Short mmCIF file of C-alpha atoms in Angstrom, two decimals:
data_model
loop_
_atom_site.label_atom_id
_atom_site.label_comp_id
_atom_site.label_asym_id
_atom_site.label_seq_id
_atom_site.Cartn_x
_atom_site.Cartn_y
_atom_site.Cartn_z
CA UNK S 537 -41.31 0.12 86.33
CA UNK S 538 -39.46 1.19 83.21
CA UNK S 539 -37.55 -0.85 80.65
CA UNK S 540 -34.11 -2.27 81.34
CA UNK S 541 -31.29 0.19 81.96
CA UNK S 542 -27.55 -0.20 81.76
CA UNK S 543 -25.33 -0.74 84.78
CA UNK S 544 -24.69 2.91 85.56
CA UNK S 545 -28.37 3.77 85.38
CA UNK S 546 -29.35 0.80 87.51
CA UNK S 547 -26.44 0.67 89.89
CA UNK S 548 -25.76 4.33 90.54
CA UNK S 549 -28.24 7.14 90.83
CA UNK S 550 -25.99 10.16 90.74
CA UNK S 551 -26.81 13.64 91.95
CA UNK S 552 -25.55 16.74 90.20
CA UNK S 553 -22.18 16.21 91.87
CA UNK S 554 -22.24 12.40 91.64
CA UNK S 555 -22.89 12.16 95.38
CA UNK S 556 -25.52 9.36 95.65
CA UNK S 557 -24.52 5.72 95.19
CA UNK S 558 -27.32 3.15 95.43
CA UNK S 559 -26.55 -0.47 94.54
CA UNK S 560 -27.55 -3.83 96.06
CA UNK S 561 -24.21 -3.80 97.93
CA UNK S 562 -23.58 -0.14 98.74
CA UNK S 563 -25.70 2.82 99.77
CA UNK S 564 -24.01 6.14 100.44
CA UNK S 565 -24.44 9.86 99.89
CA UNK S 566 -22.54 13.04 100.65
CA UNK S 567 -25.75 14.88 101.51
CA UNK S 568 -26.49 15.35 105.21
CA UNK S 569 -30.21 15.02 104.44
CA UNK S 570 -29.71 11.55 102.99
CA UNK S 571 -30.48 9.89 99.67
CA UNK S 572 -32.50 11.96 97.20
CA UNK S 573 -35.55 9.70 96.90
CA UNK S 574 -37.34 12.03 94.50
CA UNK S 575 -34.45 11.56 92.08
CA UNK S 576 -34.47 7.79 92.68
CA UNK S 577 -38.19 7.61 91.93
CA UNK S 578 -37.73 9.41 88.63
CA UNK S 579 -34.58 7.53 87.61
CA UNK S 580 -35.97 4.09 88.47
CA UNK S 581 -39.38 4.83 86.97
CA UNK S 582 -41.24 4.30 90.24
CA UNK S 583 -44.22 6.10 91.78
CA UNK S 584 -45.08 7.07 95.34
CA UNK S 585 -47.56 5.05 97.39
CA UNK S 586 -50.79 6.99 97.87
CA UNK S 587 -53.86 6.34 100.03
CA UNK S 588 -55.67 4.60 97.18
CA UNK S 589 -52.86 2.10 96.65
CA UNK S 590 -52.61 1.30 100.36
CA UNK S 591 -56.10 -0.21 100.20
CA UNK S 592 -54.97 -2.88 97.73
CA UNK S 593 -51.78 -4.23 99.24
CA UNK S 594 -50.77 -7.84 99.94
CA UNK S 595 -47.44 -9.16 101.23
CA UNK S 596 -45.07 -11.89 99.99
CA UNK S 597 -41.31 -11.67 100.39
CA UNK S 598 -38.07 -13.50 101.19
CA UNK S 599 -34.38 -12.73 100.93
CA UNK S 600 -31.30 -14.92 101.24
CA UNK S 601 -27.74 -13.78 100.82
CA UNK S 602 -24.62 -15.79 101.28
CA UNK S 603 -22.13 -15.14 98.52
CA UNK S 604 -21.31 -11.54 99.43
CA UNK S 605 -20.53 -12.24 103.09
CA UNK S 606 -17.44 -13.84 104.58
CA UNK S 607 -19.45 -16.43 106.50
CA UNK S 608 -19.48 -20.21 106.56
CA UNK S 609 -22.52 -22.21 105.49
CA UNK S 610 -23.25 -23.16 109.11
CA UNK S 611 -23.06 -19.52 110.19
CA UNK S 612 -25.45 -18.46 107.44
CA UNK S 613 -27.87 -21.26 108.35
CA UNK S 614 -27.84 -20.11 111.96
CA UNK S 615 -28.42 -16.47 111.01
CA UNK S 616 -31.24 -17.46 108.67
CA UNK S 617 -33.09 -19.27 111.43
CA UNK S 618 -32.54 -16.40 113.85
CA UNK S 619 -33.81 -13.91 111.27
CA UNK S 620 -36.86 -16.10 110.68
CA UNK S 621 -37.67 -15.91 114.39
CA UNK S 622 -37.48 -12.11 114.21
CA UNK S 623 -39.93 -12.13 111.29
CA UNK S 624 -42.34 -14.47 113.07
CA UNK S 625 -42.20 -12.31 116.21
CA UNK S 626 -43.66 -9.44 114.19
CA UNK S 627 -46.99 -11.28 114.26
CA UNK S 628 -47.17 -13.33 111.07
CA UNK S 629 -49.81 -16.06 110.74
CA UNK S 630 -48.43 -19.53 109.83
CA UNK S 631 -51.63 -20.26 107.90
CA UNK S 632 -50.77 -17.40 105.56
CA UNK S 633 -46.96 -17.43 105.70
CA UNK S 634 -44.20 -19.64 104.37
CA UNK S 635 -40.62 -18.68 105.27
CA UNK S 636 -37.77 -20.42 103.50
CA UNK S 637 -34.02 -20.31 102.99
CA UNK S 638 -32.66 -21.00 99.51
CA UNK S 639 -30.24 -23.57 100.93
CA UNK S 640 -33.01 -25.74 102.35
CA UNK S 641 -35.83 -25.16 99.90
CA UNK S 642 -33.86 -25.80 96.70
CA UNK S 643 -33.05 -29.30 97.89
CA UNK S 644 -36.70 -30.16 98.51
CA UNK S 645 -38.47 -28.52 95.56
CA UNK S 646 -37.51 -29.40 91.96
CA UNK S 647 -39.97 -26.78 90.66
CA UNK S 648 -37.97 -24.06 92.37
CA UNK S 649 -34.73 -25.18 90.72
CA UNK S 650 -36.45 -25.58 87.35
CA UNK S 651 -37.67 -21.98 87.55
CA UNK S 652 -34.14 -20.83 88.37
CA UNK S 653 -32.78 -22.64 85.31
CA UNK S 654 -35.47 -21.14 83.07
CA UNK S 655 -34.45 -17.67 84.23
CA UNK S 656 -30.74 -18.39 83.88
CA UNK S 657 -31.17 -19.39 80.24
CA UNK S 658 -32.89 -16.09 79.42
CA UNK S 659 -30.20 -13.81 80.87
CA UNK S 660 -26.78 -13.65 79.23
CA UNK S 661 -23.56 -13.02 81.10
CA UNK S 662 -23.16 -9.69 79.30
CA UNK S 663 -26.60 -8.62 80.49
CA UNK S 664 -25.86 -9.70 84.07
CA UNK S 665 -22.53 -7.90 84.01
CA UNK S 666 -24.15 -4.74 82.68
CA UNK S 667 -26.89 -4.81 85.32
CA UNK S 668 -24.87 -5.83 88.38
CA UNK S 669 -21.35 -4.71 87.51
CA UNK S 670 -19.71 -8.13 87.85
CA UNK S 671 -15.99 -8.30 87.13
CA UNK S 672 -13.46 -11.03 86.37
CA UNK S 673 -12.64 -11.60 90.04
CA UNK S 674 -16.25 -12.36 91.06
CA UNK S 675 -17.04 -16.02 91.76
CA UNK S 676 -19.55 -17.76 89.52
CA UNK S 677 -21.94 -18.03 92.47
CA UNK S 678 -22.46 -14.26 92.38
CA UNK S 679 -23.25 -14.42 88.67
CA UNK S 680 -25.88 -17.13 89.12
CA UNK S 681 -27.43 -15.62 92.25
CA UNK S 682 -29.74 -13.07 90.53
CA UNK S 683 -31.75 -15.93 89.02
CA UNK S 684 -32.11 -17.48 92.48
CA UNK S 685 -33.27 -14.13 93.84
CA UNK S 686 -35.78 -13.83 91.00
CA UNK S 687 -37.34 -17.31 91.15
CA UNK S 688 -39.53 -16.73 94.25
CA UNK S 689 -41.32 -14.00 92.27
CA UNK S 690 -43.25 -16.73 90.46
CA UNK S 691 -45.89 -18.94 92.07
CA UNK S 692 -44.78 -21.97 90.05
CA UNK S 693 -41.76 -22.14 92.38
CA UNK S 694 -44.10 -23.09 95.25
CA UNK S 695 -46.32 -26.00 94.16
CA UNK S 696 -47.14 -27.03 97.72
CA UNK S 697 -47.88 -23.52 98.90
CA UNK S 698 -50.32 -22.92 96.03
CA UNK S 699 -51.52 -26.49 95.56
CA UNK S 700 -55.17 -25.41 95.81
CA UNK S 701 -54.87 -23.18 92.75
CA UNK S 702 -55.86 -24.48 89.35
CA UNK S 703 -53.50 -22.08 87.56
CA UNK S 704 -50.74 -20.93 89.95
CA UNK S 705 -48.92 -19.39 86.99
CA UNK S 706 -51.56 -16.63 86.98
CA UNK S 707 -50.82 -15.53 90.55
CA UNK S 708 -48.99 -12.21 90.80
CA UNK S 709 -46.33 -11.37 93.35
CA UNK S 710 -45.87 -8.20 95.41
CA UNK S 711 -42.34 -7.67 96.74
CA UNK S 712 -41.62 -5.13 99.49
CA UNK S 713 -37.92 -4.27 99.63
CA UNK S 714 -35.47 -1.38 99.75
CA UNK S 715 -34.91 0.42 96.46
CA UNK S 716 -31.31 -0.79 96.24
CA UNK S 717 -32.74 -4.22 95.29
CA UNK S 718 -34.25 -2.77 92.10
CA UNK S 719 -31.71 -4.35 89.69
CA UNK S 720 -32.70 -7.88 90.72
CA UNK S 721 -36.38 -7.39 90.13
CA UNK S 722 -36.08 -5.20 87.06
CA UNK S 723 -34.28 -8.16 85.53
CA UNK S 724 -37.09 -10.41 86.82
CA UNK S 725 -39.75 -8.24 85.21
CA UNK S 726 -37.84 -8.39 81.92
CA UNK S 727 -37.79 -12.21 81.79
CA UNK S 728 -41.34 -12.76 83.09
CA UNK S 729 -43.14 -12.28 79.73
CA UNK S 730 -40.72 -14.68 78.04
CA UNK S 731 -41.61 -17.25 80.70
CA UNK S 732 -45.29 -16.60 80.10
CA UNK S 733 -45.65 -15.46 83.72
CA UNK S 734 -46.96 -12.23 85.29
CA UNK S 735 -44.43 -9.54 86.13
CA UNK S 736 -43.91 -9.05 89.88
CA UNK S 737 -44.84 -5.69 91.39
CA UNK S 738 -42.67 -3.96 93.97
CA UNK S 739 -42.99 -1.62 96.92
CA UNK S 740 -39.75 0.21 97.61
CA UNK S 741 -39.00 1.45 101.11
CA UNK S 742 -36.65 4.23 102.15
CA UNK S 743 -33.42 3.30 103.90
CA UNK S 744 -33.08 3.22 107.66
CA UNK S 745 -30.22 5.66 108.32
CA UNK S 746 -27.19 4.80 110.41
CA UNK S 747 -27.05 6.39 113.85
CA UNK S 748 -24.20 8.57 112.62
CA UNK S 749 -26.37 10.27 110.00
CA UNK S 750 -28.24 10.02 106.72
CA UNK S 751 -25.15 9.53 104.56
CA UNK S 752 -25.46 5.75 104.77
CA UNK S 753 -27.81 3.05 106.04
CA UNK S 754 -27.63 0.84 109.11
CA UNK S 755 -25.06 -1.94 108.88
CA UNK S 756 -24.92 -5.16 110.87
CA UNK S 757 -21.15 -5.21 110.41
CA UNK S 758 -20.76 -2.11 112.60
CA UNK S 759 -22.79 -2.44 115.83
CA UNK S 760 -22.38 1.25 116.61
CA UNK S 761 -24.36 2.26 113.51
CA UNK S 762 -27.44 0.25 114.42
CA UNK S 763 -30.02 -0.56 117.05
CA UNK S 764 -30.41 -4.35 117.12
CA UNK S 765 -33.51 -6.26 118.16
CA UNK S 766 -31.27 -8.11 120.62
CA UNK S 767 -29.98 -4.94 122.32
CA UNK S 768 -30.66 -4.42 126.02
CA UNK S 769 -32.41 -1.24 127.24
CA UNK S 770 -29.02 0.00 128.45
CA UNK S 771 -27.45 -0.58 125.04
CA UNK S 772 -30.32 1.20 123.28
CA UNK S 773 -29.95 4.20 125.59
CA UNK S 774 -26.17 4.37 125.30
CA UNK S 775 -26.15 4.04 121.50
CA UNK S 776 -28.72 6.79 120.99
CA UNK S 777 -27.13 9.17 123.49
CA UNK S 778 -23.62 8.59 122.18
CA UNK S 779 -24.01 8.00 118.43
CA UNK S 780 -27.35 9.42 117.21
CA UNK S 781 -26.47 12.38 115.00
CA UNK S 782 -28.06 15.62 116.17
CA UNK S 783 -29.57 18.31 114.02
CA UNK S 784 -29.63 20.67 116.98
CA UNK S 785 -27.54 23.72 117.78
CA UNK S 786 -24.03 23.50 119.20
CA UNK S 787 -25.19 25.17 122.41
CA UNK S 788 -28.51 25.41 124.22
CA UNK S 789 -28.62 29.15 123.51
CA UNK S 790 -28.02 28.62 119.80
CA UNK S 791 -30.60 25.83 119.68
CA UNK S 792 -33.22 27.96 121.44
CA UNK S 793 -32.60 30.77 118.94
CA UNK S 794 -32.34 28.82 115.68
CA UNK S 795 -34.04 25.52 116.43
CA UNK S 796 -33.08 22.05 115.22
CA UNK S 797 -32.97 20.58 111.71
CA UNK S 798 -35.30 17.56 111.59
CA UNK S 799 -34.10 16.62 108.10
CA UNK S 800 -30.69 15.59 109.42
CA UNK S 801 -31.53 14.72 113.03
CA UNK S 802 -31.36 10.92 113.36
CA UNK S 803 -33.59 10.75 116.45
CA UNK S 804 -36.38 12.50 114.58
CA UNK S 805 -35.85 10.32 111.51
CA UNK S 806 -36.23 7.20 113.67
CA UNK S 807 -39.36 8.61 115.28
CA UNK S 808 -40.82 8.91 111.77
CA UNK S 809 -40.56 5.12 111.50
CA UNK S 810 -41.65 4.07 114.96
CA UNK S 811 -44.01 6.70 116.37
CA UNK S 812 -47.52 5.79 115.25
CA UNK S 813 -49.16 8.93 116.63
CA UNK S 814 -48.86 11.35 113.70
CA UNK S 815 -50.14 14.29 115.72
CA UNK S 816 -47.48 13.76 118.38
CA UNK S 817 -44.81 13.39 115.71
CA UNK S 818 -45.85 16.69 114.13
CA UNK S 819 -45.77 18.38 117.54
CA UNK S 820 -42.26 17.05 118.15
CA UNK S 821 -41.20 18.33 114.73
CA UNK S 822 -42.57 21.79 115.44
CA UNK S 823 -41.09 21.96 118.95
CA UNK S 824 -37.67 20.74 117.84
CA UNK S 825 -37.58 22.99 114.79
CA UNK S 826 -38.50 26.01 116.90
CA UNK S 827 -35.93 25.26 119.59
CA UNK S 828 -38.50 24.53 122.27
CA UNK S 829 -37.44 20.87 122.39
CA UNK S 830 -33.75 20.15 123.02
CA UNK S 831 -31.60 17.40 121.51
CA UNK S 832 -31.47 15.50 124.79
CA UNK S 833 -35.25 15.63 125.02
CA UNK S 834 -35.90 14.29 121.54
CA UNK S 835 -33.36 11.54 122.18
CA UNK S 836 -35.22 10.69 125.38
CA UNK S 837 -38.45 10.33 123.37
CA UNK S 838 -36.72 7.92 121.01
CA UNK S 839 -35.06 5.93 123.80
CA UNK S 840 -38.41 5.37 125.50
CA UNK S 841 -40.09 4.32 122.26
CA UNK S 842 -37.35 1.97 121.05
CA UNK S 843 -36.84 0.42 124.47
CA UNK S 844 -40.53 -0.51 124.59
CA UNK S 845 -40.43 -1.81 121.01
CA UNK S 846 -37.29 -3.93 121.46
CA UNK S 847 -38.35 -5.28 124.85
CA UNK S 848 -41.77 -6.35 123.56
CA UNK S 849 -40.21 -7.91 120.47
CA UNK S 850 -37.81 -9.92 122.61
CA UNK S 851 -40.71 -11.14 124.74
CA UNK S 852 -42.59 -12.39 121.67
CA UNK S 853 -39.46 -13.85 120.14
CA UNK S 854 -38.65 -15.85 123.28
CA UNK S 855 -41.92 -17.72 122.82
CA UNK S 856 -40.92 -18.99 119.36
CA UNK S 857 -39.81 -22.58 119.74
CA UNK S 858 -38.10 -24.79 117.17
CA UNK S 859 -41.48 -26.39 116.58
CA UNK S 860 -43.05 -23.03 115.75
CA UNK S 861 -40.16 -22.22 113.44
CA UNK S 862 -40.54 -25.59 111.70
CA UNK S 863 -44.23 -24.90 111.15
CA UNK S 864 -43.41 -21.70 109.26
CA UNK S 865 -40.46 -23.11 107.31
CA UNK S 866 -41.97 -26.44 106.21
CA UNK S 867 -43.75 -26.11 102.83
CA UNK S 868 -47.49 -26.08 103.44
CA UNK S 869 -50.62 -24.90 101.61
CA UNK S 870 -51.48 -21.29 102.45
CA UNK S 871 -54.99 -20.20 103.38
CA UNK S 872 -55.33 -16.98 101.42
CA UNK S 873 -58.46 -15.07 100.33
CA UNK S 874 -57.88 -15.70 96.62
CA UNK S 875 -57.38 -19.46 97.01
#
C-alpha cells in the first residue's frame, strides 16, 4: 500500500479518456473489456498475488452496510442473517469463524465501540471528505461509518474471539475484498501506527461483471444483471441465454471465420471464476477464439456449471438452522494455529 491520496486519486482511477470510475459506491467503465486492473494496481500501489504469496494466506473478513441503502433496520437485519447463511454454506468451520453484524455486535462488546471512537478521533472531517467525497447533504451516519468499517481490522475489537492470546494487539489482519473498498482500509492503515497497532493487509479481487458486459459489476438492485444463489435452474438458464453479453460474431459464418472475443464475452469471464479445470478452460478459450466453439455452446457450458454450483449451494444452505447460525454469530474463542 502507498501513502494516503486525495479524493480523486482514491475515488476515481481514470483512464486516458477518464473512462474508469472505481469508488466504494460506483464501479463503471466505458471499455468493453472492463476495468483496467493494471492501472488500478499501479495507482493504488498494490501488487499482484503470485504463487509464493498464495502459500502464506489466512482469511478474516466482514462487511456491513446500511446507510447507503433505502432499507429499514429490520430489512437489513434479515438480509444480514440470510447473507451469513450463504457464507456458512461455503464450508466455513465454526471453530475458526466468527460472523457478526455491526448492529448486534456493537451492543455487546464495549471494546469494539472503544476502538471505533479511537479511530474517529484520529480522522478529521476534512480528511474523511477528501477520501470519500462526502458533501453537505450526506447524513452524519455516512461520515462516521468509515471508522466502524475500520475497527474490525484490529484484534482488540474482539476480546472474546482472541481471549487465549496474551497480546491480541500484536495480531495482524488480512482483509479480502474488492478493490473499490480501498479507501476504507487505506484510511485504516494510516491510523494504525497512531493506535500502536499493526496495519491490516489486503487482498483485492477483480469485479464480477454484470451479465450485460464488463462495463459494470453485478448489482443486487437489478436482478437481470446477476445470477443469484437463490435462482432456480430455469432462471439461471434463462438469464444466461437472454442477458449474457456475447463476444461472438453476429452470424455463425462470421463467428466461424473470425472467432469470438473472450475478453468481452461474459460467459467466458464467468467460466474463469467457476471452472476449476484450467486445462479445460484454456481449451474453451482456444476453441471459442478460433470460432470452433459457438456462443450458444459456451453459454451451455456456463449454464451447466452454474446450475450445479447453485443447486449444491442451496442444498448446503437448507441445512443451516437458526441454531447453526447462532453458533457462528455468538462471540466465541477461535481455535486457530497461532493461538
